PDB file of C-alpha atoms in Angstrom:
ATOM      1  CA  MET A 765    -203.604 -83.358-131.718  1.00  0.00           C
ATOM      2  CA  ASP A 766    -204.985 -83.652-135.254  1.00  0.00           C
ATOM      3  CA  THR A 767    -208.121 -85.790-134.972  1.00  0.00           C
ATOM      4  CA  GLU A 768    -207.260 -87.470-138.280  1.00  0.00           C
ATOM      5  CA  ASN A 769    -203.794 -88.511-137.100  1.00  0.00           C
ATOM      6  CA  ARG A 770    -204.210 -89.368-133.482  1.00  0.00           C
ATOM      7  CA  PRO A 771    -201.555 -91.761-132.151  1.00  0.00           C
ATOM      8  CA  LYS A 772    -202.775 -95.286-131.592  1.00  0.00           C
ATOM      9  CA  VAL A 773    -202.423 -96.580-128.052  1.00  0.00           C
ATOM     10  CA  LEU A 774    -203.254 -99.773-126.211  1.00  0.00           C
ATOM     11  CA  VAL A 775    -204.614 -99.518-122.659  1.00  0.00           C
ATOM     12  CA  SER A 776    -204.321-102.953-121.075  1.00  0.00           C
ATOM     13  CA  ARG A 777    -207.106-102.429-118.550  1.00  0.00           C
ATOM     14  CA  ARG A 778    -209.827 -99.849-117.933  1.00  0.00           C
ATOM     15  CA  LEU A 779    -208.712 -96.907-115.800  1.00  0.00           C
ATOM     16  CA  PRO A 780    -210.681 -94.409-113.718  1.00  0.00           C
ATOM     17  CA  LYS A 781    -212.421 -91.792-115.849  1.00  0.00           C
ATOM     18  CA  GLU A 782    -209.811 -89.106-115.106  1.00  0.00           C
ATOM     19  CA  GLY A 783    -207.334 -91.023-117.246  1.00  0.00           C
ATOM     20  CA  MET A 784    -209.664 -92.525-119.842  1.00  0.00           C
ATOM     21  CA  ASN A 785    -211.253 -89.167-120.709  1.00  0.00           C
ATOM     22  CA  LEU A 786    -207.823 -87.644-121.280  1.00  0.00           C
ATOM     23  CA  LEU A 787    -206.747 -90.526-123.511  1.00  0.00           C
ATOM     24  CA  TYR A 788    -209.941 -90.448-125.571  1.00  0.00           C
ATOM     25  CA  ARG A 789    -209.439 -86.722-126.118  1.00  0.00           C
ATOM     26  CA  TYR A 790    -205.964 -87.014-127.620  1.00  0.00           C
ATOM     27  CA  CYS A 791    -205.466 -90.621-128.768  1.00  0.00           C
ATOM     28  CA  ASP A 792    -206.979 -93.392-130.812  1.00  0.00           C
ATOM     29  CA  VAL A 793    -207.539 -95.789-127.918  1.00  0.00           C
ATOM     30  CA  GLN A 794    -207.794 -99.560-128.016  1.00  0.00           C
ATOM     31  CA  LEU A 795    -208.969-100.778-124.634  1.00  0.00           C
ATOM     32  CA  ALA A 796    -208.708-104.382-123.497  1.00  0.00           C
ATOM     33  CA  VAL A 797    -212.095-106.009-124.082  1.00  0.00           C
ATOM     34  CA  GLU A 798    -212.605-107.349-120.554  1.00  0.00           C
ATOM     35  CA  ASP A 799    -211.779-105.770-117.198  1.00  0.00           C
ATOM     36  CA  ARG A 800    -209.220-108.349-116.099  1.00  0.00           C
ATOM     37  CA  VAL A 801    -205.492-108.954-116.404  1.00  0.00           C
ATOM     38  CA  ILE A 802    -204.758-109.020-120.115  1.00  0.00           C
ATOM     39  CA  THR A 803    -203.493-112.353-121.411  1.00  0.00           C
ATOM     40  CA  ARG A 804    -200.068-112.690-122.991  1.00  0.00           C
ATOM     41  CA  THR A 805    -201.605-113.353-126.398  1.00  0.00           C
ATOM     42  CA  GLU A 806    -203.923-110.346-126.100  1.00  0.00           C
ATOM     43  CA  LEU A 807    -201.017-108.118-125.116  1.00  0.00           C
ATOM     44  CA  LEU A 808    -198.825-109.264-128.012  1.00  0.00           C
ATOM     45  CA  GLU A 809    -201.640-108.874-130.524  1.00  0.00           C
ATOM     46  CA  GLY A 810    -202.991-105.655-129.067  1.00  0.00           C
ATOM     47  CA  VAL A 811    -199.694-103.774-129.041  1.00  0.00           C
ATOM     48  CA  ARG A 812    -199.127-104.255-132.773  1.00  0.00           C
ATOM     49  CA  GLY A 813    -199.392-101.046-134.757  1.00  0.00           C
ATOM     50  CA  LYS A 814    -199.545 -98.876-131.620  1.00  0.00           C
ATOM     51  CA  GLN A 815    -197.283 -95.951-130.757  1.00  0.00           C
ATOM     52  CA  GLY A 816    -198.087 -96.123-127.064  1.00  0.00           C
ATOM     53  CA  LEU A 817    -198.794 -98.747-124.413  1.00  0.00           C
ATOM     54  CA  LEU A 818    -200.377 -97.914-121.088  1.00  0.00           C
ATOM     55  CA  SER A 819    -199.538-100.958-118.970  1.00  0.00           C
ATOM     56  CA  MET A 820    -200.477-102.260-115.538  1.00  0.00           C
ATOM     57  CA  ILE A 821    -198.041-103.612-112.946  1.00  0.00           C
ATOM     58  CA  THR A 822    -199.498-107.047-113.792  1.00  0.00           C
ATOM     59  CA  ASP A 823    -198.290-106.827-117.423  1.00  0.00           C
ATOM     60  CA  ARG A 824    -194.859-108.263-118.260  1.00  0.00           C
ATOM     61  CA  VAL A 825    -193.458-105.918-120.878  1.00  0.00           C
ATOM     62  CA  ASP A 826    -190.273-107.475-122.224  1.00  0.00           C
ATOM     63  CA  ALA A 827    -188.359-107.911-125.466  1.00  0.00           C
ATOM     64  CA  GLU A 828    -191.081-110.176-126.877  1.00  0.00           C
ATOM     65  CA  VAL A 829    -193.683-107.429-126.491  1.00  0.00           C
ATOM     66  CA  MET A 830    -191.320-104.884-128.044  1.00  0.00           C
ATOM     67  CA  ASP A 831    -190.551-107.286-130.911  1.00  0.00           C
ATOM     68  CA  ALA A 832    -194.280-107.457-131.622  1.00  0.00           C
ATOM     69  CA  ASN A 833    -194.242-103.743-132.433  1.00  0.00           C
ATOM     70  CA  PRO A 834    -191.058-102.009-133.612  1.00  0.00           C
ATOM     71  CA  GLN A 835    -193.040 -98.743-133.861  1.00  0.00           C
ATOM     72  CA  LEU A 836    -193.650 -98.531-130.106  1.00  0.00           C
ATOM     73  CA  LYS A 837    -192.511 -95.176-128.713  1.00  0.00           C
ATOM     74  CA  VAL A 838    -193.652 -95.112-125.092  1.00  0.00           C
ATOM     75  CA  ILE A 839    -194.620 -97.456-122.276  1.00  0.00           C
ATOM     76  CA  SER A 840    -196.555 -95.635-119.570  1.00  0.00           C
ATOM     77  CA  ASN A 841    -196.828 -97.791-116.446  1.00  0.00           C
ATOM     78  CA  TYR A 842    -199.832 -97.313-114.172  1.00  0.00           C
ATOM     79  CA  ALA A 843    -197.745 -97.781-111.026  1.00  0.00           C
ATOM     80  CA  VAL A 844    -194.823 -96.392-109.089  1.00  0.00           C
ATOM     81  CA  GLY A 845    -192.844 -99.615-109.468  1.00  0.00           C
ATOM     82  CA  TYR A 846    -191.724-100.761-112.907  1.00  0.00           C
ATOM     83  CA  ASP A 847    -190.051-104.116-112.285  1.00  0.00           C
ATOM     84  CA  ASN A 848    -192.616-105.570-114.717  1.00  0.00           C
ATOM     85  CA  ILE A 849    -190.873-103.731-117.576  1.00  0.00           C
ATOM     86  CA  ASP A 850    -187.481-104.474-119.131  1.00  0.00           C
ATOM     87  CA  VAL A 851    -186.386-100.846-118.934  1.00  0.00           C
ATOM     88  CA  GLU A 852    -182.875-101.539-120.231  1.00  0.00           C
ATOM     89  CA  GLU A 853    -184.271-103.206-123.350  1.00  0.00           C
ATOM     90  CA  ALA A 854    -186.737-100.354-123.869  1.00  0.00           C
ATOM     91  CA  SER A 855    -183.915 -97.816-123.619  1.00  0.00           C
ATOM     92  CA  ARG A 856    -181.856 -99.673-126.242  1.00  0.00           C
ATOM     93  CA  ARG A 857    -184.828 -99.559-128.600  1.00  0.00           C
ATOM     94  CA  GLY A 858    -185.507 -95.863-128.063  1.00  0.00           C
ATOM     95  CA  ILE A 859    -188.724 -96.473-126.098  1.00  0.00           C
ATOM     96  CA  ALA A 860    -189.508 -94.074-123.269  1.00  0.00           C
ATOM     97  CA  VAL A 861    -190.773 -95.586-120.003  1.00  0.00           C
ATOM     98  CA  THR A 862    -192.736 -93.607-117.432  1.00  0.00           C
ATOM     99  CA  ASN A 863    -194.318 -94.255-114.031  1.00  0.00           C
ATOM    100  CA  THR A 864    -196.561 -92.533-111.481  1.00  0.00           C
ATOM    101  CA  PRO A 865    -194.462 -91.649-108.407  1.00  0.00           C
ATOM    102  CA  GLY A 866    -195.502 -89.566-105.433  1.00  0.00           C
ATOM    103  CA  VAL A 867    -199.239 -89.663-106.055  1.00  0.00           C
ATOM    104  CA  LEU A 868    -199.881 -92.789-103.964  1.00  0.00           C
ATOM    105  CA  THR A 869    -197.550 -91.960-101.055  1.00  0.00           C
ATOM    106  CA  ASP A 870    -200.200 -91.028 -98.512  1.00  0.00           C
ATOM    107  CA  ALA A 871    -202.665 -93.749 -99.496  1.00  0.00           C
ATOM    108  CA  THR A 872    -199.998 -96.453 -99.143  1.00  0.00           C
ATOM    109  CA  ALA A 873    -198.726 -95.025 -95.863  1.00  0.00           C
ATOM    110  CA  ASP A 874    -202.303 -95.032 -94.564  1.00  0.00           C
ATOM    111  CA  MET A 875    -202.659 -98.665 -95.643  1.00  0.00           C
ATOM    112  CA  THR A 876    -199.467 -99.525 -93.780  1.00  0.00           C
ATOM    113  CA  TRP A 877    -200.985 -98.115 -90.636  1.00  0.00           C
ATOM    114  CA  ALA A 878    -204.304 -99.865 -91.247  1.00  0.00           C
ATOM    115  CA  LEU A 879    -202.466-103.208 -91.331  1.00  0.00           C
ATOM    116  CA  LEU A 880    -200.237-102.347 -88.395  1.00  0.00           C
ATOM    117  CA  MET A 881    -203.149-101.353 -86.163  1.00  0.00           C
ATOM    118  CA  ASP A 882    -205.262-104.266 -87.360  1.00  0.00           C
ATOM    119  CA  ILE A 883    -202.721-106.987 -86.594  1.00  0.00           C
ATOM    120  CA  ALA A 884    -201.548-105.369 -83.349  1.00  0.00           C
ATOM    121  CA  ARG A 885    -205.070-105.058 -81.950  1.00  0.00           C
ATOM    122  CA  ARG A 886    -206.407-108.230 -83.603  1.00  0.00           C
ATOM    123  CA  VAL A 887    -209.274-106.446 -85.354  1.00  0.00           C
ATOM    124  CA  THR A 888    -209.757-108.836 -88.291  1.00  0.00           C
ATOM    125  CA  GLU A 889    -209.259-111.843 -86.056  1.00  0.00           C
ATOM    126  CA  GLY A 890    -211.807-110.429 -83.609  1.00  0.00           C
ATOM    127  CA  ASP A 891    -214.251-109.799 -86.430  1.00  0.00           C
ATOM    128  CA  ARG A 892    -214.071-113.482 -87.389  1.00  0.00           C
ATOM    129  CA  VAL A 893    -214.579-114.545 -83.766  1.00  0.00           C
ATOM    130  CA  ASN A 894    -217.560-112.229 -83.383  1.00  0.00           C
ATOM    131  CA  ARG A 895    -219.253-113.318 -86.614  1.00  0.00           C
ATOM    132  CA  SER A 896    -218.861-116.998 -85.728  1.00  0.00           C
ATOM    133  CA  GLY A 897    -220.419-116.518 -82.282  1.00  0.00           C
ATOM    134  CA  GLY A 898    -217.153-117.047 -80.443  1.00  0.00           C
ATOM    135  CA  TRP A 899    -217.512-113.910 -78.290  1.00  0.00           C
ATOM    136  CA  ARG A 900    -219.813-114.598 -75.353  1.00  0.00           C
ATOM    137  CA  GLU A 901    -218.662-112.171 -72.677  1.00  0.00           C
ATOM    138  CA  TRP A 902    -216.063-109.546 -71.845  1.00  0.00           C
ATOM    139  CA  ALA A 903    -213.030-110.998 -70.052  1.00  0.00           C
ATOM    140  CA  PRO A 904    -209.768-109.458 -68.767  1.00  0.00           C
ATOM    141  CA  MET A 905    -207.556-111.851 -70.746  1.00  0.00           C
ATOM    142  CA  PHE A 906    -209.639-112.106 -73.935  1.00  0.00           C
ATOM    143  CA  MET A 907    -207.794-111.411 -77.224  1.00  0.00           C
ATOM    144  CA  LEU A 908    -204.996-109.302 -75.799  1.00  0.00           C
ATOM    145  CA  GLY A 909    -202.991-107.480 -78.455  1.00  0.00           C
ATOM    146  CA  LYS A 910    -199.939-105.263 -78.667  1.00  0.00           C
ATOM    147  CA  GLU A 911    -199.966-101.590 -77.650  1.00  0.00           C
ATOM    148  CA  VAL A 912    -198.787 -99.421 -80.532  1.00  0.00           C
ATOM    149  CA  THR A 913    -198.180 -96.137 -78.716  1.00  0.00           C
ATOM    150  CA  GLY A 914    -194.632 -95.963 -77.390  1.00  0.00           C
ATOM    151  CA  SER A 915    -193.465 -99.048 -79.316  1.00  0.00           C
ATOM    152  CA  THR A 916    -190.462 -99.232 -81.634  1.00  0.00           C
ATOM    153  CA  LEU A 917    -191.050 -99.100 -85.383  1.00  0.00           C
ATOM    154  CA  GLY A 918    -188.392-100.289 -87.825  1.00  0.00           C
ATOM    155  CA  ILE A 919    -188.735 -98.990 -91.389  1.00  0.00           C
ATOM    156  CA  ILE A 920    -186.795-100.708 -94.172  1.00  0.00           C
ATOM    157  CA  GLY A 921    -186.555 -98.312 -97.105  1.00  0.00           C
ATOM    158  CA  LEU A 922    -186.919 -94.638 -96.227  1.00  0.00           C
ATOM    159  CA  GLY A 923    -188.151 -93.201 -99.504  1.00  0.00           C
ATOM    160  CA  ARG A 924    -191.334 -91.184 -99.966  1.00  0.00           C
ATOM    161  CA  ILE A 925    -193.637 -93.805 -98.457  1.00  0.00           C
ATOM    162  CA  GLY A 926    -191.234 -94.791 -95.698  1.00  0.00           C
ATOM    163  CA  LYS A 927    -190.984 -91.147 -94.637  1.00  0.00           C
ATOM    164  CA  ALA A 928    -194.771 -90.774 -94.703  1.00  0.00           C
ATOM    165  CA  VAL A 929    -195.048 -93.821 -92.418  1.00  0.00           C
ATOM    166  CA  ALA A 930    -192.425 -92.304 -90.087  1.00  0.00           C
ATOM    167  CA  LYS A 931    -194.371 -89.044 -89.984  1.00  0.00           C
ATOM    168  CA  ARG A 932    -197.471 -90.880 -88.791  1.00  0.00           C
ATOM    169  CA  ALA A 933    -195.472 -92.874 -86.238  1.00  0.00           C
ATOM    170  CA  ARG A 934    -194.416 -89.696 -84.464  1.00  0.00           C
ATOM    171  CA  GLY A 935    -198.056 -89.157 -83.505  1.00  0.00           C
ATOM    172  CA  PHE A 936    -197.914 -92.478 -81.661  1.00  0.00           C
ATOM    173  CA  ASN A 937    -194.792 -91.427 -79.757  1.00  0.00           C
ATOM    174  CA  MET A 938    -192.832 -94.318 -81.262  1.00  0.00           C
ATOM    175  CA  GLN A 939    -189.095 -94.759 -81.443  1.00  0.00           C
ATOM    176  CA  ILE A 940    -188.442 -94.901 -85.193  1.00  0.00           C
ATOM    177  CA  LEU A 941    -185.517 -96.890 -86.561  1.00  0.00           C
ATOM    178  CA  TYR A 942    -184.688 -97.160 -90.250  1.00  0.00           C
ATOM    179  CA  HIS A 943    -182.459 -99.035 -92.644  1.00  0.00           C
ATOM    180  CA  SER A 944    -182.028 -97.807 -96.190  1.00  0.00           C
ATOM    181  CA  ARG A 945    -179.636 -98.169 -99.106  1.00  0.00           C
ATOM    182  CA  THR A 946    -178.618 -94.527 -98.631  1.00  0.00           C
ATOM    183  CA  ARG A 947    -178.338 -93.154 -95.121  1.00  0.00           C
ATOM    184  CA  LEU A 948    -179.834 -89.723 -94.462  1.00  0.00           C
ATOM    185  CA  SER A 949    -177.714 -86.851 -93.224  1.00  0.00           C
ATOM    186  CA  ARG A 950    -177.720 -86.196 -89.486  1.00  0.00           C
ATOM    187  CA  GLU A 951    -179.870 -83.133 -90.117  1.00  0.00           C
ATOM    188  CA  GLU A 952    -182.445 -85.158 -92.078  1.00  0.00           C
ATOM    189  CA  GLU A 953    -182.512 -87.883 -89.419  1.00  0.00           C
ATOM    190  CA  LYS A 954    -183.280 -85.238 -86.831  1.00  0.00           C
ATOM    191  CA  GLN A 955    -185.925 -83.678 -89.097  1.00  0.00           C
ATOM    192  CA  TRP A 956    -187.738 -87.001 -89.543  1.00  0.00           C
ATOM    193  CA  GLY A 957    -187.147 -88.189 -85.988  1.00  0.00           C
ATOM    194  CA  VAL A 958    -185.447 -91.415 -87.100  1.00  0.00           C
ATOM    195  CA  GLU A 959    -182.366 -93.393 -86.055  1.00  0.00           C
ATOM    196  CA  TYR A 960    -180.275 -95.439 -88.465  1.00  0.00           C
ATOM    197  CA  ARG A 961    -179.616 -99.127 -87.816  1.00  0.00           C
ATOM    198  CA  GLU A 962    -177.940-101.911 -89.756  1.00  0.00           C
ATOM    199  CA  LEU A 963    -180.555-104.431 -90.895  1.00  0.00           C
ATOM    200  CA  HIS A 964    -179.813-107.074 -88.262  1.00  0.00           C
ATOM    201  CA  GLU A 965    -179.904-104.455 -85.502  1.00  0.00           C
ATOM    202  CA  LEU A 966    -183.239-103.068 -86.697  1.00  0.00           C
ATOM    203  CA  LEU A 967    -184.785-106.542 -86.836  1.00  0.00           C
ATOM    204  CA  ARG A 968    -183.576-107.327 -83.331  1.00  0.00           C
ATOM    205  CA  GLU A 969    -184.874-104.086 -81.769  1.00  0.00           C
ATOM    206  CA  ALA A 970    -188.164-103.306 -83.539  1.00  0.00           C
ATOM    207  CA  ASP A 971    -191.645-104.210 -82.314  1.00  0.00           C
ATOM    208  CA  PHE A 972    -192.991-103.568 -85.822  1.00  0.00           C
ATOM    209  CA  VAL A 973    -190.966-103.988 -89.020  1.00  0.00           C
ATOM    210  CA  SER A 974    -192.445-102.220 -92.051  1.00  0.00           C
ATOM    211  CA  LEU A 975    -191.102-102.826 -95.571  1.00  0.00           C
ATOM    212  CA  HIS A 976    -190.876 -99.980 -98.099  1.00  0.00           C
ATOM    213  CA  ALA A 977    -187.991-101.018-100.348  1.00  0.00           C
ATOM    214  CA  PRO A 978    -188.247-101.462-104.130  1.00  0.00           C
ATOM    215  CA  SER A 979    -188.025-104.864-105.766  1.00  0.00           C
ATOM    216  CA  THR A 980    -184.483-105.305-107.087  1.00  0.00           C
ATOM    217  CA  PRO A 981    -182.123-108.271-107.412  1.00  0.00           C
ATOM    218  CA  GLU A 982    -180.576-107.150-104.114  1.00  0.00           C
ATOM    219  CA  THR A 983    -183.841-106.833-102.166  1.00  0.00           C
ATOM    220  CA  ARG A 984    -185.777-109.874-103.397  1.00  0.00           C
ATOM    221  CA  GLY A 985    -186.099-112.335-100.542  1.00  0.00           C
ATOM    222  CA  MET A 986    -184.411-109.915 -98.155  1.00  0.00           C
ATOM    223  CA  ILE A 987    -186.714-111.076 -95.350  1.00  0.00           C
ATOM    224  CA  GLY A 988    -186.157-114.802 -95.123  1.00  0.00           C
ATOM    225  CA  ARG A 989    -185.599-117.457 -92.502  1.00  0.00           C
ATOM    226  CA  LYS A 990    -182.525-115.796 -90.999  1.00  0.00           C
ATOM    227  CA  GLU A 991    -184.115-112.350 -90.796  1.00  0.00           C
ATOM    228  CA  LEU A 992    -187.395-113.600 -89.326  1.00  0.00           C
ATOM    229  CA  SER A 993    -185.456-115.540 -86.691  1.00  0.00           C
ATOM    230  CA  ALA A 994    -183.687-112.319 -85.724  1.00  0.00           C
ATOM    231  CA  MET A 995    -186.971-110.554 -84.922  1.00  0.00           C
ATOM    232  CA  LYS A 996    -188.524-110.536 -81.468  1.00  0.00           C
ATOM    233  CA  SER A 997    -191.080-113.260 -80.844  1.00  0.00           C
ATOM    234  CA  SER A 998    -193.454-110.398 -79.939  1.00  0.00           C
ATOM    235  CA  ALA A 999    -192.781-108.454 -83.167  1.00  0.00           C
ATOM    236  CA  TYR A1000    -194.901-107.971 -86.297  1.00  0.00           C
ATOM    237  CA  LEU A1001    -193.961-107.730 -89.980  1.00  0.00           C
ATOM    238  CA  ILE A1002    -195.830-105.339 -92.296  1.00  0.00           C
ATOM    239  CA  ASN A1003    -195.392-105.372 -96.087  1.00  0.00           C
ATOM    240  CA  THR A1004    -197.055-102.841 -98.399  1.00  0.00           C
ATOM    241  CA  ALA A1005    -194.084-102.608-100.787  1.00  0.00           C
ATOM    242  CA  ARG A1006    -193.420-105.621-103.021  1.00  0.00           C
ATOM    243  CA  GLY A1007    -194.346-109.226-102.334  1.00  0.00           C
ATOM    244  CA  ASP A1008    -191.008-110.678-103.373  1.00  0.00           C
ATOM    245  CA  LEU A1009    -189.194-108.873-100.560  1.00  0.00           C
ATOM    246  CA  VAL A1010    -190.440-111.648 -98.269  1.00  0.00           C
ATOM    247  CA  ASP A1011    -189.838-115.388 -98.495  1.00  0.00           C
ATOM    248  CA  GLU A1012    -193.444-116.445 -97.855  1.00  0.00           C
ATOM    249  CA  LYS A1013    -192.607-120.063 -97.044  1.00  0.00           C
ATOM    250  CA  ALA A1014    -190.210-118.852 -94.368  1.00  0.00           C
ATOM    251  CA  LEU A1015    -192.887-116.469 -93.095  1.00  0.00           C
ATOM    252  CA  VAL A1016    -195.471-119.257 -92.819  1.00  0.00           C
ATOM    253  CA  LYS A1017    -192.993-121.294 -90.799  1.00  0.00           C
ATOM    254  CA  ALA A1018    -192.145-118.351 -88.536  1.00  0.00           C
ATOM    255  CA  LEU A1019    -195.847-117.729 -87.882  1.00  0.00           C
ATOM    256  CA  SER A1020    -196.676-121.381 -87.243  1.00  0.00           C
ATOM    257  CA  GLN A1021    -193.749-121.777 -84.855  1.00  0.00           C
ATOM    258  CA  GLU A1022    -194.588-118.448 -83.140  1.00  0.00           C
ATOM    259  CA  GLU A1023    -191.171-117.010 -83.914  1.00  0.00           C
ATOM    260  CA  ILE A1024    -192.913-113.696 -84.589  1.00  0.00           C
ATOM    261  CA  ALA A1025    -196.272-112.500 -83.295  1.00  0.00           C
ATOM    262  CA  GLY A1026    -197.899-111.783 -86.622  1.00  0.00           C
ATOM    263  CA  ALA A1027    -197.850-110.100 -90.029  1.00  0.00           C
ATOM    264  CA  GLY A1028    -199.903-107.685 -92.084  1.00  0.00           C
ATOM    265  CA  LEU A1029    -199.539-108.165 -95.844  1.00  0.00           C
ATOM    266  CA  ASP A1030    -200.882-106.246 -98.816  1.00  0.00           C
ATOM    267  CA  VAL A1031    -198.557-107.743-101.446  1.00  0.00           C
ATOM    268  CA  TYR A1032    -197.394-111.270-102.226  1.00  0.00           C
ATOM    269  CA  GLU A1033    -194.645-113.173-104.003  1.00  0.00           C
ATOM    270  CA  LYS A1034    -196.901-114.612-106.711  1.00  0.00           C
ATOM    271  CA  GLU A1035    -200.056-112.517-106.654  1.00  0.00           C
ATOM    272  CA  PRO A1036    -202.846-113.406-106.332  1.00  0.00           C
ATOM    273  CA  ARG A1037    -201.656-116.822-105.158  1.00  0.00           C
ATOM    274  CA  LEU A1038    -200.662-117.231-101.526  1.00  0.00           C
ATOM    275  CA  ALA A1039    -197.984-119.503-100.150  1.00  0.00           C
ATOM    276  CA  GLU A1040    -199.382-122.730 -98.732  1.00  0.00           C
ATOM    277  CA  GLY A1041    -200.443-122.267 -95.115  1.00  0.00           C
ATOM    278  CA  LEU A1042    -200.618-118.475 -95.202  1.00  0.00           C
ATOM    279  CA  LYS A1043    -204.401-118.099 -95.369  1.00  0.00           C
ATOM    280  CA  GLU A1044    -204.864-120.713 -92.634  1.00  0.00           C
ATOM    281  CA  SER A1045    -202.911-118.654 -90.098  1.00  0.00           C
ATOM    282  CA  ASP A1046    -204.797-116.496 -87.585  1.00  0.00           C
ATOM    283  CA  ARG A1047    -201.598-114.522 -87.085  1.00  0.00           C
ATOM    284  CA  VAL A1048    -201.693-112.705 -90.407  1.00  0.00           C
ATOM    285  CA  VAL A1049    -203.963-110.096 -92.014  1.00  0.00           C
ATOM    286  CA  LEU A1050    -204.161-110.580 -95.795  1.00  0.00           C
ATOM    287  CA  ALA A1051    -205.242-107.537 -97.817  1.00  0.00           C
ATOM    288  CA  PRO A1052    -205.705-107.871-101.606  1.00  0.00           C
ATOM    289  CA  HIS A1053    -203.143-105.250-102.752  1.00  0.00           C
ATOM    290  CA  LEU A1054    -205.114-102.203-101.575  1.00  0.00           C
ATOM    291  CA  GLY A1055    -202.202 -99.818-100.988  1.00  0.00           C
ATOM    292  CA  SER A1056    -203.263 -97.194-103.524  1.00  0.00           C
ATOM    293  CA  ALA A1057    -206.923 -98.206-103.627  1.00  0.00           C
ATOM    294  CA  THR A1058    -208.701 -94.973-102.850  1.00  0.00           C
ATOM    295  CA  ARG A1059    -210.905 -93.238-105.412  1.00  0.00           C
ATOM    296  CA  GLU A1060    -208.796 -90.104-105.158  1.00  0.00           C
ATOM    297  CA  THR A1061    -205.417 -91.782-105.565  1.00  0.00           C
ATOM    298  CA  ARG A1062    -206.354 -94.181-108.355  1.00  0.00           C
ATOM    299  CA  GLY A1063    -207.932 -91.261-110.244  1.00  0.00           C
ATOM    300  CA  ARG A1064    -204.772 -89.159-109.921  1.00  0.00           C
ATOM    301  CA  MET A1065    -202.641 -92.136-110.979  1.00  0.00           C
ATOM    302  CA  ALA A1066    -204.786 -92.615-114.099  1.00  0.00           C
ATOM    303  CA  GLU A1067    -204.538 -88.960-115.036  1.00  0.00           C
ATOM    304  CA  MET A1068    -200.757 -88.990-114.514  1.00  0.00           C
ATOM    305  CA  ALA A1069    -200.228 -92.169-116.542  1.00  0.00           C
ATOM    306  CA  ALA A1070    -202.359 -90.805-119.376  1.00  0.00           C
ATOM    307  CA  GLN A1071    -200.575 -87.451-119.365  1.00  0.00           C
ATOM    308  CA  ASN A1072    -197.176 -89.159-119.348  1.00  0.00           C
ATOM    309  CA  LEU A1073    -198.142 -91.143-122.434  1.00  0.00           C
ATOM    310  CA  ILE A1074    -199.515 -88.103-124.246  1.00  0.00           C
ATOM    311  CA  ASP A1075    -196.484 -85.945-123.409  1.00  0.00           C
ATOM    312  CA  GLU A1076    -194.081 -88.592-124.707  1.00  0.00           C
ATOM    313  CA  LEU A1077    -196.075 -89.049-127.922  1.00  0.00           C
ATOM    314  CA  ARG A1078    -195.858 -85.299-128.435  1.00  0.00           C
ATOM    315  CA  GLY A1079    -192.074 -85.511-128.307  1.00  0.00           C
ATOM    316  CA  GLY A1080    -191.472 -85.489-124.547  1.00  0.00           C
ATOM    317  CA  PRO A1081    -189.936 -85.778-122.214  1.00  0.00           C
ATOM    318  CA  SER A1082    -192.743 -86.254-119.742  1.00  0.00           C
ATOM    319  CA  ASP A1083    -192.242 -85.217-116.141  1.00  0.00           C
ATOM    320  CA  TYR A1084    -191.954 -88.844-115.029  1.00  0.00           C
ATOM    321  CA  ARG A1085    -189.741 -90.542-117.588  1.00  0.00           C
ATOM    322  CA  ILE A1086    -187.534 -93.083-115.811  1.00  0.00           C
ATOM    323  CA  ASN A1087    -185.079 -93.943-118.583  1.00  0.00           C
ATOM    324  CA  ASP A1088    -182.905 -92.354-121.259  1.00  0.00           C
ATOM    325  CA  PRO A1089    -184.102 -93.893-124.517  1.00  0.00           C
ATOM    326  CA  ASP A1090    -181.493 -94.116-127.256  1.00  0.00           C
ATOM    327  CA  ARG A1091    -183.560 -92.348-129.878  1.00  0.00           C
ATOM    328  CA  ASP A1092    -182.185 -91.325-133.272  1.00  0.00           C
TER     329      ASP A1092
END
């Protein structure tokens, strides 16, 4: 791009160098002053006069933000999910929206298994006991957990990440059940080693229930009081998808009343706040949204988000545009 006429872009939070270097090469970059979630005022002021916005999943990009800058051409989201963006409104205004799919599949699937193994074998709980001096001797009945190998795994949402979790489960000789908006063909079910179940059947049968659905009006709160009551008292819930899939108050109650054995969470309804009673429970492992948090994955995400923005500013479409902007 012409160095004298580089497009102006706002980056709402510092990215790994793979993305920042690319942006500095081709764009006139305004970076948020502090490395924290940008405030609403800062976002509204910062987006003015910019052709591009590189947003985080923590940024609410709605009509108000778009009103602040009628010249905005592209919103590049540094995430796979984009429920933080009013995509329909962006499309009406001719603004392209992009995301970063695929790149974090393996990292998030690995995180799912980290939580599953942790809560099943009581690793974090045991760490707390050990550090506090609570472990004095080996004993046959001390801190017994759940055996993972040979158990039944229920996957809700069999997209890229759900399939990657299923692939890992085969190494543990697990029976793998799934529920998804679109059922796979018989050939695909055989290929992935999975069996379809209606949601209530999956919840009743699974030893581990792992959530991998997107956040939509239909899926928000999909695991509530009724669904938790349907699970085995010996079962565990794992969520590395979106926090609002789970009614956290209902989960706290299910844990306190021992209706389920435990939970492993990486995402929350109102991040970073936790529902009252959640952090006090010894039956839950609480990770601070680490699903994609490897150096390799976050670097690739940054490079992809930057390239999406640059491609769209050059006329597009980028490889990962998620809408059909009504451009003149």
